[in-house]
Each structure stands twice: as structure tokens, then as C-alpha cells.
């Protein structure tokens, strides 16, 4: 059929880009995302009917799409993980972790910043909620960092960035949505994102190391009077000797290829050895800086047995590297260390320093919860929805064991969970309405042709897509990006033969910048809401402290945005750090399966098969 002349023909031909532009206009005017999506879908659906692009009965597919969304069991993981995170955040776990880990790292330059990064990663693996992590660490650690002379930009930047780890380290809510939009397994998405999430936390620590080395006054160590869990009778030299022995053993495992062999599937070649070399250097630095004060001879022996036992256990299993290995080995090691700590306390054997014992008892509950959730998902015992349900129950049990499970806490957590879940569901329903009309006017074909035709093949496509997501992250948050942009980009990526799990994890790291972009980053807003806005008197030192300005929060976030972009580039260069998830089981190629079915069934123009001759007519 020939194209209609004039404005009507032009409008019909360009209806898809006009529809997308109208959505952007609605969003810029400040209308809620869910209602902007639904309104655009319905308005342009009626326009399409008026122009004769489709019949009125086309919109009868809307109820089926709505009920299909409501019946999606994968999305049940969203309220489960949200509830788990809120219970843990309000039960005081973050406060205990920051206080204890701050004592461990506090004696070295940048120690409190390292503690914030470490706890941020641990909270991310247990809560999965960015707001909870940023607000908790902002309330607890920001006053302490300012009290001991931290630069306000460094302190605010590391708190905001560490809180955003909850988006990329499983059980992240955005990874659930990403898997749903790309029609992929949530378990595979979790497993693929685990290593990049930990590596991103490591890059944050490297940045703090560089800053504290060049500008020591920007991130000083804690004074002795602030190290309340330090054992005064413990001497540093034996600890440093034991730490040096541990570092030497670690270097030996690297030199013999034992440790690099664990990550060979994720980071190939020289880069793999270089990464482990950096890890060994950082370990040696911490040991010689005094962090080894945790070590006593008995504890050193106990930890050596624990680590060796964990490695032997996993080596005898079918798990050889990747996220499964990390989670299961860590769980075995921590379990043995916890048993040693309990025996030490019950029989007063003095195997551990006071600080070491406190570290074990504070860290074991969240680590146990990580194994309960991620471990069961990774080894295939539970689905993400079932893992979230177990995590919710585990969080309630932990809060009860700590004596902090109150009715008011349950009420607030339930209310916040219902509000966030309704927010996600309404955006998803609006996206379903929008996509119905957008697909009806062949908008997906327009986007696919536009992206596939970009110069440079896959590389050009990936660079353009990441640049687009980075720019849109200035104006949209990660849920809006996941519901609006990902369904448009996924089919084009799949057509180009790109692994959608790898593609989704890379975009999730990129979308993480939406929390850190000045001036619209939500993590910056969360930190601004809890940071001091007026001068105040510090309750410990009695000194008058100056407030943290909005400009300092924004400037502190800029270096971490660049670090997140570096992480995107690393995933692009070393896809194995994500695609190692394929080693966990048998992967089915859906295209090959479809081809086999087509080969089995004859085409419409094929000649009929000859009749069977069983010999009865002879």
C-alpha cells in the first residue's frame, strides 16, 4: 500500500518516534512515570484507531497484559527482598557493622572509608535497597568521619557510592526487573552480577587508597583513644609477623596458579594475574599498616584451618570458580570461624582478641543470611522468589534474636514494602499499556532498525547504548530506565547475538550512575536529607562542627561516577566476569531448539510423504 501524502502520511510514518518524544515531554513536565506511560499508550492507541492503523479490538489485549503482570511470580521477589532489607536496616545491624568494622580498619589512613565500602557491600548483599543503605551509613558514619577530620567531599562521596552497591550486588531489586524485562532467569542475572559488584567495591577501595596516599589529611586514621575494642596488651610485632606469613602464603597460591585458576573463566590472561597481584599488594599493605592487630597465634591457626577447610570442601565439589565458589567458600570459612568463636567464649580459651571475637559475632548473622538467600539460589535449591521468602523470615528471626523485633518495626517495614511494591507494579502496568501501542505501530522495529544500523557493529551498538543510558540517567531513575528503555534495547541486542545476561548486567552498572548524577541523583538526595545542614556541637569532642554543603556532596560523587563508568568498560572488555554464570549448568540455545523443531515439521509447500507399504497387498 502506497504511503499517504501530506501531514497525515508523515504522522503515520513517524508515529513511533513521535510517541516516544511525547513520553519524554510528559516526564520532563513532571507527571508521574506510571501515569505518563499509561496515558501515552491510551492516547496514541486512540489516535492509531482513528488513523486506521489497527482495529478498536486491538485494545482488548490490555486486560490480558494487566493480569499477566499481576500473575508474574518472579515479581514476588520484589516485596520479599524489600521487606528483608527494611527489617535488617531498622534492627540496628548496619550500626553494629559500621562500628565494629570501623574499629578494624580505623587505625590506618582511610580506614573509616574502607569500613563504609565493606559494610556497604555487605548491606547490599543482605538488603538490596539503596535508600536503606545510604541513609543508615549517612546517619551513623558521616558524623564519625567528620569528627576525625575527613574531607567532606571524600566522606559524602564514599557513603553515597557504597550505598548504590545495593543496585548491582544481588539481591538487587533492579536486577529482578531487568531479568523480567529481558525475559531471562533472575538466578542467572544474580550470578552474572555478583563478581562485577564485588569488583566495583574493590575499585572504590582503590580510589580511597590513592586519595589517602596523596592527601593523608583527607582521610586520616582513628586516634588510639577512639579504638575502644583494641586490646592494649597485644603486641604489634607478632601480629605483623603472622600477617606477613599469611601474605606470603597468599602470594604462593597466586604464583602457583591456584587462586588465579578460580577466576580464569572470568578474567583471562595476564589481566587475571595482575588482579590477584593487586589483591596481594593490598593485603600486605593492610598487614604492615597495623590492621593485623586482629591476629593472635591461635586465631591465625584457626583461620588457616577454616580457609583450608572451605577450599578443600569446594574443590571436592563440582563448583570450581565464579559466584558459586565465592559464596559457598565464604560460608564454609565463616561457619568454622563462628564455631571457634563460640568455643572460645564458652570455655574462655583466649584464642581471639576482643576485637576479633566481636568481628566474628557481628559478621556471621548477615553472612549467614547471604548464604541462605544467594547460596540457595546459586546452587539451584531455591528460586529467587523462594530465596526472598527465606531471607524475609531470616531477617525477622535475626531481629528477634537481637531483641529488636517490635510491632512498630514490623508495621513500618510492611507499610514501606507495600508502598514500594505498589510503585513498581504501577510503573510496570503503565509500561505494559505503553508498549502495547508502541508495538502496535511497529515502534520496536523502528528502534531495532535504528540501533542495528549503527556503524561499528556490536561495538558501535554497545557504545551508543551505554552513552544513551548514561545521558538518560541524568533525568530518570533506575526503575524508569528499566521499564522504558530496556524493553526497547533488548530485542536489538538479541538480534545482534549479544548475551542478554551480560548486556543486562552492563546496563545495570551504567544505570547505577542514575543514583550519583548531580544534581538529580537519588543517593545524593538521601544523603542530603540526613547530613547536617547547620553548624552543630559534636557530642563526643564538644567541638563546633560545620555543616556539609550540597556542593560538597555533589563534588564528592563525581569521582565515583567515573569509577562506575570504568566498571562498565571493564565488563565490555572482559565479558567473562559476567558470562561465567554459564559454567553452572547446561545452557540451552533457544534458536537452535527452534531450528530443530522447524526441521522436524515439513513446510506448507513440501511434498506429502509416500504411503507406508507394509506388504499386505502382495
XYZ file of C-alpha atoms in Angstrom:
618
model
C 0.000 0.000 0.000
C 1.425 3.376 -1.003
C 2.172 5.903 1.722
C -0.394 8.646 2.187
C 0.701 12.118 1.097
C 0.789 15.199 3.309
C 0.876 15.578 7.076
C -1.307 12.520 7.729
C 1.098 10.244 5.878
C 4.116 11.796 7.612
C 2.471 11.383 11.028
C 1.633 7.713 10.360
C 5.166 7.011 9.148
C 6.780 8.683 12.205
C 4.228 7.776 14.866
C 6.700 5.662 16.879
C 9.322 8.432 17.388
C 6.535 10.964 17.999
C 5.080 8.677 20.680
C 8.459 8.301 22.343
C 9.062 12.066 22.204
C 5.646 12.706 23.772
C 6.562 10.375 26.643
C 9.808 12.298 27.244
C 7.833 15.565 27.205
C 5.340 14.264 29.800
C 8.209 13.152 32.043
C 10.016 16.491 31.745
C 6.790 18.264 32.720
C 6.879 16.341 35.990
C 3.983 13.942 35.592
C 4.305 10.601 37.443
C 6.032 7.975 35.352
C 3.335 5.299 35.656
C 0.546 7.647 34.560
C 2.688 9.210 31.815
C 3.320 5.762 30.328
C -0.328 4.658 30.541
C -1.697 7.971 29.240
C 0.658 7.942 26.246
C -0.294 4.382 25.448
C -4.042 5.058 25.561
C -3.912 8.433 23.755
C -1.784 7.154 20.895
C -3.828 3.951 20.821
C -6.946 6.020 20.127
C -5.036 8.076 17.556
C -3.898 4.845 15.881
C -7.513 3.627 15.701
C -8.603 6.963 14.237
C -5.836 6.791 11.604
C -6.787 3.221 10.731
C -3.527 1.653 11.877
C -5.391 -1.012 13.874
C -8.914 -2.013 14.915
C -10.585 -0.954 18.197
C -10.465 -4.563 19.389
C -6.678 -4.154 19.454
C -7.015 -2.537 22.889
C -8.862 -5.597 24.186
C -5.432 -7.116 24.806
C -4.913 -4.675 27.692
C -6.722 -6.704 30.396
C -4.702 -9.794 29.467
C -1.464 -7.817 29.802
C -2.508 -6.429 33.189
C -3.448 -9.855 34.563
C -0.277 -11.334 33.085
C 1.774 -8.807 35.054
C -0.136 -9.479 38.254
C 0.376 -13.244 37.839
C 4.137 -12.931 37.309
C 5.668 -14.942 40.165
C 9.150 -13.534 39.551
C 7.987 -10.093 40.686
C 7.016 -11.567 44.069
C 10.719 -11.372 44.900
C 10.482 -7.551 44.969
C 8.343 -7.266 48.159
C 10.225 -10.144 49.808
C 13.667 -8.577 49.354
C 12.357 -5.115 50.199
C 10.843 -6.361 53.456
C 14.046 -8.237 54.324
C 16.161 -5.149 53.750
C 13.932 -2.845 55.791
C 13.808 -5.251 58.745
C 17.605 -5.593 58.774
C 18.180 -1.863 58.378
C 15.858 -0.973 61.263
C 17.075 -3.742 63.547
C 20.429 -1.976 64.047
C 22.559 -4.389 62.035
C 24.117 -1.578 59.985
C 25.074 0.335 63.117
C 26.823 -2.674 64.677
C 28.631 -3.496 61.445
C 29.889 0.043 60.899
C 31.046 0.379 64.494
C 32.921 -2.950 64.519
C 34.416 -2.816 61.022
C 35.363 0.806 61.656
C 37.433 -0.416 64.597
C 39.154 -2.989 62.361
C 40.223 -0.573 59.633
C 40.178 2.620 61.656
C 43.858 2.671 62.620
C 45.064 3.079 59.019
C 44.622 6.087 56.741
C 41.240 5.959 55.072
C 40.189 3.215 57.483
C 36.684 4.544 58.092
C 36.159 4.904 54.338
C 37.255 1.280 53.825
C 34.815 0.258 56.546
C 31.980 2.136 54.809
C 32.751 0.391 51.495
C 32.969 -3.028 53.165
C 29.732 -2.548 55.100
C 28.061 -1.065 52.012
C 28.848 -4.237 50.070
C 27.643 -6.396 52.966
C 24.404 -4.412 53.319
C 23.911 -4.608 49.546
C 24.106 -8.402 49.709
C 21.530 -8.518 52.508
C 19.180 -5.572 51.978
C 19.193 -4.824 48.244
C 17.687 -1.379 48.964
C 19.752 1.717 48.110
C 17.807 4.154 50.275
C 18.217 1.999 53.388
C 21.983 1.641 52.878
C 22.693 5.325 52.162
C 20.518 6.660 54.986
C 21.886 4.151 57.523
C 25.533 4.876 56.712
C 24.875 8.595 56.432
C 23.338 8.748 59.904
C 25.959 6.541 61.542
C 29.290 7.039 59.802
C 29.173 10.600 58.434
C 29.324 12.299 61.887
C 32.195 9.983 62.913
C 34.165 10.689 59.722
C 33.716 14.429 60.150
C 34.649 14.180 63.850
C 38.058 12.748 62.992
C 38.910 15.168 60.200
C 37.750 13.520 56.966
C 37.354 15.761 53.946
C 33.631 16.345 53.475
C 33.732 15.531 49.767
C 35.511 12.217 50.350
C 33.191 11.252 53.214
C 29.947 12.100 51.412
C 31.092 10.564 48.114
C 32.121 7.220 49.603
C 28.894 6.935 51.625
C 26.653 7.668 48.630
C 28.632 5.397 46.279
C 28.789 2.483 48.728
C 25.040 2.695 49.242
C 24.453 2.314 45.498
C 26.177 -1.079 45.562
C 22.756 -2.370 46.611
C 21.689 -1.955 42.980
C 24.322 -4.206 41.410
C 25.193 -6.727 44.162
C 22.468 -9.409 44.467
C 19.738 -9.487 45.726
C 19.217 -6.220 43.840
C 15.663 -5.192 43.007
C 16.685 -3.692 39.656
C 18.252 -6.996 38.599
C 14.877 -8.685 39.176
C 13.182 -6.110 36.977
C 15.995 -6.334 34.408
C 15.652 -10.118 34.170
C 11.878 -9.810 33.783
C 12.174 -7.210 31.018
C 14.836 -9.219 29.137
C 12.920 -12.490 29.670
C 15.895 -14.136 31.343
C 16.455 -16.051 34.580
C 16.798 -13.950 37.730
C 19.210 -16.544 39.129
C 21.491 -16.172 36.095
C 21.290 -12.390 36.364
C 22.238 -12.568 40.047
C 25.144 -14.902 39.401
C 26.414 -12.811 36.497
C 26.297 -9.574 38.530
C 27.994 -10.946 41.653
C 31.642 -10.644 40.527
C 31.247 -7.188 38.876
C 29.551 -5.935 42.046
C 32.410 -7.058 44.262
C 34.972 -5.704 41.787
C 33.214 -2.331 41.790
C 33.516 -2.220 45.583
C 37.216 -3.037 45.133
C 37.612 -0.099 42.727
C 36.065 2.191 45.346
C 38.655 0.951 47.847
C 41.481 1.549 45.334
C 40.294 5.147 44.926
C 40.323 5.680 48.691
C 43.817 4.171 48.844
C 45.042 6.639 46.197
C 43.386 9.632 47.876
C 44.645 8.727 51.354
C 48.173 8.195 49.991
C 48.340 11.510 48.119
C 46.289 13.580 50.594
C 46.754 11.973 54.056
C 44.794 14.732 55.779
C 41.708 13.985 53.661
C 41.247 10.530 55.215
C 43.189 10.176 58.498
C 43.255 7.109 60.736
C 41.448 6.873 64.050
C 43.387 8.025 67.122
C 44.136 5.399 69.773
C 41.525 6.777 72.178
C 38.815 6.095 69.588
C 39.787 2.424 69.204
C 37.627 1.159 72.058
C 37.903 -2.552 71.146
C 41.695 -2.579 70.967
C 43.496 -4.949 73.324
C 46.251 -2.898 74.991
C 48.296 -5.954 75.985
C 48.500 -7.277 72.421
C 51.832 -6.533 70.763
C 52.014 -5.459 67.152
C 55.179 -7.268 66.059
C 53.890 -10.874 66.436
C 50.717 -9.832 64.633
C 52.692 -8.307 61.801
C 54.864 -11.406 61.539
C 51.767 -13.617 61.341
C 50.218 -11.244 58.828
C 53.368 -11.329 56.707
C 53.267 -15.134 56.784
C 49.641 -15.018 55.651
C 50.512 -12.597 52.837
C 53.415 -14.834 51.765
C 51.119 -17.860 51.664
C 48.636 -15.841 49.648
C 51.384 -14.853 47.191
C 52.437 -18.514 46.905
C 48.871 -19.517 45.955
C 48.931 -16.817 43.284
C 52.340 -17.834 41.940
C 51.340 -21.496 41.664
C 48.134 -20.559 39.846
C 45.743 -21.887 42.482
C 43.936 -18.592 43.087
C 44.156 -17.225 39.505
C 42.669 -20.520 38.366
C 39.468 -19.671 40.244
C 38.892 -16.541 38.148
C 40.419 -17.702 34.851
C 36.968 -18.082 33.350
C 36.040 -14.532 34.291
C 39.274 -12.584 33.643
C 41.567 -14.316 31.143
C 45.279 -13.955 30.516
C 47.700 -11.516 32.093
C 44.891 -9.337 33.462
C 43.827 -12.184 35.747
C 47.288 -12.491 37.323
C 47.519 -8.696 37.573
C 44.248 -8.528 39.523
C 45.466 -11.105 42.030
C 48.785 -9.263 42.287
C 46.941 -6.096 43.268
C 44.943 -8.075 45.846
C 48.177 -9.457 47.328
C 49.705 -5.961 47.474
C 46.633 -4.546 49.238
C 46.678 -7.427 51.735
C 50.340 -6.832 52.505
C 49.669 -3.107 52.883
C 46.916 -3.721 55.419
C 49.086 -6.175 57.313
C 52.042 -3.823 57.581
C 49.774 -0.856 58.386
C 48.575 -2.421 61.611
C 45.276 -3.972 60.618
C 46.817 -7.328 61.541
C 46.230 -6.478 65.198
C 43.237 -8.813 64.850
C 45.620 -11.759 64.610
C 46.745 -13.815 67.563
C 48.687 -17.062 67.058
C 45.666 -19.202 67.987
C 43.310 -17.186 65.811
C 45.793 -17.352 62.961
C 45.826 -21.161 63.186
C 42.016 -21.307 63.483
C 41.508 -19.099 60.433
C 44.096 -21.053 58.451
C 42.193 -24.273 59.151
C 38.904 -22.558 58.324
C 40.093 -21.250 54.969
C 41.813 -24.543 54.088
C 38.683 -26.475 55.017
C 36.491 -24.212 52.915
C 38.785 -24.521 49.885
C 39.058 -28.321 50.186
C 35.286 -28.606 50.550
C 34.648 -26.616 47.402
C 37.461 -28.256 45.415
C 35.815 -31.635 46.019
C 32.514 -30.287 44.747
C 31.585 -29.523 41.140
C 31.928 -25.778 41.803
C 35.296 -24.505 40.585
C 35.017 -20.734 40.152
C 32.629 -17.825 39.936
C 29.908 -16.550 42.249
C 29.009 -20.046 43.499
C 32.586 -20.618 44.639
C 32.834 -17.249 46.389
C 29.561 -17.605 48.290
C 29.995 -21.251 49.281
C 33.669 -20.978 50.270
C 32.930 -17.860 52.288
C 30.045 -19.625 54.010
C 32.190 -22.658 54.929
C 35.012 -20.445 56.214
C 32.749 -18.216 58.287
C 30.888 -21.211 59.702
C 34.099 -22.787 61.024
C 35.306 -19.430 62.389
C 31.973 -18.964 64.192
C 32.287 -22.376 65.844
C 35.792 -21.442 67.038
C 34.482 -18.109 68.401
C 31.650 -19.809 70.299
C 34.026 -22.379 71.845
C 36.413 -19.559 72.737
C 33.686 -17.609 74.547
C 32.157 -20.610 76.320
C 35.430 -22.035 77.643
C 37.344 -18.709 77.870
C 40.281 -20.097 75.942
C 41.553 -16.629 74.852
C 42.063 -17.802 71.309
C 40.844 -14.475 69.981
C 41.356 -10.835 70.779
C 38.294 -8.913 71.927
C 38.069 -7.172 68.550
C 38.402 -10.422 66.584
C 35.643 -12.077 68.595
C 33.383 -9.055 68.122
C 34.013 -9.118 64.362
C 33.037 -12.777 64.099
C 29.821 -12.413 66.106
C 28.749 -9.243 64.269
C 29.517 -10.517 60.771
C 28.200 -14.073 60.986
C 24.431 -13.219 61.036
C 24.456 -11.166 57.799
C 26.839 -13.623 56.128
C 24.581 -16.498 57.128
C 21.664 -14.616 55.604
C 23.668 -14.087 52.403
C 24.211 -17.826 52.114
C 20.567 -18.522 52.942
C 19.458 -16.246 50.097
C 22.197 -16.189 47.455
C 23.736 -19.568 48.231
C 20.468 -21.433 47.824
C 19.733 -19.539 44.600
C 23.205 -20.120 43.121
C 23.299 -23.854 43.855
C 19.791 -24.292 42.488
C 17.988 -25.242 45.698
C 15.633 -22.247 45.619
C 14.227 -19.832 43.068
C 14.789 -16.076 43.654
C 11.219 -15.754 44.925
C 11.723 -18.617 47.390
C 15.127 -17.197 48.368
C 13.488 -13.852 49.085
C 10.836 -15.527 51.247
C 13.534 -17.348 53.242
C 15.503 -14.102 53.534
C 12.462 -12.272 54.911
C 11.923 -14.964 57.526
C 15.639 -14.975 58.341
C 15.631 -11.191 58.818
C 12.700 -11.442 61.226
C 14.497 -14.191 63.185
C 17.708 -12.104 63.369
C 15.778 -9.071 64.595
C 14.051 -11.234 67.220
C 17.361 -12.740 68.345
C 18.776 -9.250 68.825
C 15.755 -8.262 70.923
C 14.715 -5.557 68.464
C 11.649 -7.118 66.862
C 8.828 -4.770 67.810
C 5.335 -4.445 66.398
C 6.088 -0.884 65.310
C 9.123 -2.106 63.339
C 7.008 -4.735 61.562
C 4.296 -2.178 60.822
C 6.716 0.362 59.342
C 8.545 -2.269 57.274
C 5.270 -3.710 55.951
C 3.937 -0.264 55.077
C 7.128 0.749 53.254
C 7.243 -2.592 51.426
C 3.648 -2.214 50.249
C 4.326 1.344 49.068
C 7.471 0.427 47.089
C 5.872 -2.711 45.630
C 2.822 -0.716 44.507
C 5.164 1.875 42.983
C 6.978 -0.810 40.974
C 3.755 -2.550 39.917
C 2.074 0.660 38.727
C 5.119 1.612 36.654
C 5.153 -1.879 35.157
C 1.425 -1.714 34.323
C 1.910 1.698 32.720
C 4.840 0.301 30.729
C 2.650 -2.596 29.544
C -0.007 -0.149 28.277
C 2.633 1.986 26.546
C 4.391 -0.978 24.957
C 1.122 -2.426 23.584
C 0.511 0.661 21.460
C 4.208 1.174 20.727
C 4.488 -2.364 19.383
C 1.199 -1.916 17.530
C 2.680 0.954 15.478
C 5.868 -1.118 14.895
C 7.879 1.051 17.264
C 10.051 -1.904 18.266
C 11.029 -2.368 14.614
C 11.880 1.325 14.337
C 14.140 1.145 17.425
C 15.685 -2.144 16.292
C 16.487 -0.857 12.795
C 17.842 2.396 14.222
C 20.211 0.609 16.639
C 21.240 -2.302 14.439
C 22.179 0.046 11.606
C 24.668 1.973 13.772
C 28.251 1.901 12.445
C 30.787 -0.329 14.182
C 28.679 -3.462 14.557
C 28.304 -4.781 18.103
C 30.935 -2.405 19.490
C 29.286 0.654 17.992
C 25.895 -0.536 19.210
C 27.144 -1.081 22.767
C 28.930 2.290 22.925
C 25.845 4.111 21.632
C 23.504 2.276 24.010
C 25.701 2.951 27.049
C 26.002 6.623 26.087
C 22.203 6.833 25.744
C 21.581 5.192 29.126
C 24.213 7.390 30.800
C 22.566 10.571 29.493
C 19.036 9.420 30.346
C 20.231 8.563 33.865
C 20.544 12.303 34.500
C 16.734 12.573 34.313
C 15.298 9.102 35.025
C 15.851 6.743 37.920
C 16.772 3.092 37.521
C 13.195 1.740 37.669
C 12.067 4.133 34.946
C 15.075 3.226 32.793
C 14.455 -0.485 33.309
C 10.780 -0.288 32.348
C 11.047 2.176 29.461
C 14.458 1.703 27.829
C 15.377 -1.956 28.399
C 12.365 -3.450 26.536
C 13.375 -1.343 23.509
C 17.082 -2.231 23.631
C 16.770 -5.939 24.477
C 15.375 -7.197 21.120
C 18.035 -5.294 19.157
C 20.806 -6.745 21.346
C 19.371 -10.242 20.986
C 19.199 -9.868 17.199
C 22.891 -8.941 17.140
C 23.775 -12.108 19.067
C 24.643 -10.370 22.350
C 24.258 -12.384 25.566
C 21.328 -10.686 27.316
C 22.530 -11.534 30.837
C 25.867 -9.847 30.103
C 24.041 -6.966 28.388
C 21.691 -6.546 31.352
C 24.477 -6.543 33.962
C 26.481 -3.993 31.964
C 23.473 -1.689 31.689
C 22.679 -2.202 35.389
C 26.157 -0.877 36.293
C 25.598 2.025 33.907
C 22.160 2.723 35.356
C 23.761 2.815 38.780
C 25.072 6.260 37.832
C 21.462 7.494 37.995
C 21.854 7.483 41.793
C 25.072 9.506 41.664
C 24.453 12.061 38.897
C 24.487 15.625 40.221
C 22.046 17.245 40.596
C 19.302 14.571 40.329
C 20.934 11.519 41.919
C 18.668 9.889 44.486
C 21.598 8.716 46.628
C 22.686 12.356 46.882
C 19.158 13.328 47.927
C 19.104 10.573 50.561
C 22.450 11.724 51.961
C 21.396 15.363 51.859
C 18.331 14.503 53.951
C 20.441 13.109 56.833
C 23.603 15.258 56.607
C 23.895 18.289 58.887
C 22.584 21.481 57.267
C 23.560 23.892 60.063
C 26.544 24.056 62.451
C 26.272 21.650 65.391
C 28.177 20.649 68.512
C 29.790 17.199 68.309
C 28.525 15.069 71.203
C 31.914 13.359 71.778
C 34.506 16.104 71.319
C 32.304 19.072 72.185
C 33.657 20.982 69.181
C 31.548 23.121 66.879
C 31.245 21.263 63.541
C 30.457 22.939 60.234
C 27.626 21.517 58.090
C 28.028 19.556 54.871
C 27.037 21.680 51.876
C 25.146 20.392 48.857
C 28.074 21.367 46.640
C 30.434 19.185 48.692
C 28.067 16.209 48.310
C 27.869 16.747 44.551
C 31.633 17.131 44.056
C 32.270 14.101 46.227
C 30.063 11.994 43.932
C 31.824 12.921 40.675
C 34.894 10.604 41.054
C 32.654 7.643 41.833
C 30.582 8.267 38.695
C 33.805 7.938 36.691
C 34.664 4.738 38.597
C 31.275 3.290 37.659
C 31.947 4.116 34.007
C 35.348 2.393 34.297
C 33.486 -0.670 35.573
C 31.210 -0.554 32.500
C 34.330 -0.518 30.298
C 35.833 -3.468 32.207
C 32.671 -5.535 31.675
C 32.806 -4.628 27.991
C 36.482 -5.667 27.712
C 36.257 -8.761 29.972
C 32.794 -10.265 29.397
C 33.896 -13.445 31.190
C 33.397 -11.795 34.579
C 29.652 -11.955 33.826
C 29.309 -14.911 31.457
C 30.877 -17.300 33.981
C 27.262 -17.976 35.030
C 27.078 -20.383 32.078
C 29.501 -22.750 33.807
C 26.949 -23.545 36.487
C 24.787 -25.826 34.421
C 23.531 -26.825 30.997
C 22.594 -23.825 28.865
C 20.040 -24.272 26.113
C 20.270 -22.294 22.887
C 16.674 -21.362 22.138
C 17.426 -20.518 18.491
C 18.935 -23.946 17.855
C 15.964 -25.622 19.542
C 13.559 -23.644 17.348
C 15.566 -24.601 14.240
C 15.373 -28.278 15.189
C 11.594 -28.064 15.552
C 11.359 -26.381 12.155
C 13.464 -29.154 10.649
C 11.174 -31.779 12.174
C 7.976 -30.220 10.813
C 7.628 -30.033 6.982
C 6.846 -26.741 5.333
C 3.488 -25.964 3.700
C 4.911 -26.435 0.210
C 6.664 -29.747 0.961
C 5.550 -32.887 -0.883
C 3.478 -35.313 1.226
C 5.335 -38.379 2.485
C 4.829 -41.608 0.483
C 2.264 -44.084 1.829
C 3.523 -46.841 4.043
C 3.857 -50.201 2.267
C 3.519 -52.976 4.831
C 3.353 -55.754 2.228
C -0.302 -56.663 2.770
C -1.224 -56.073 -0.876
C 1.349 -58.523 -2.255
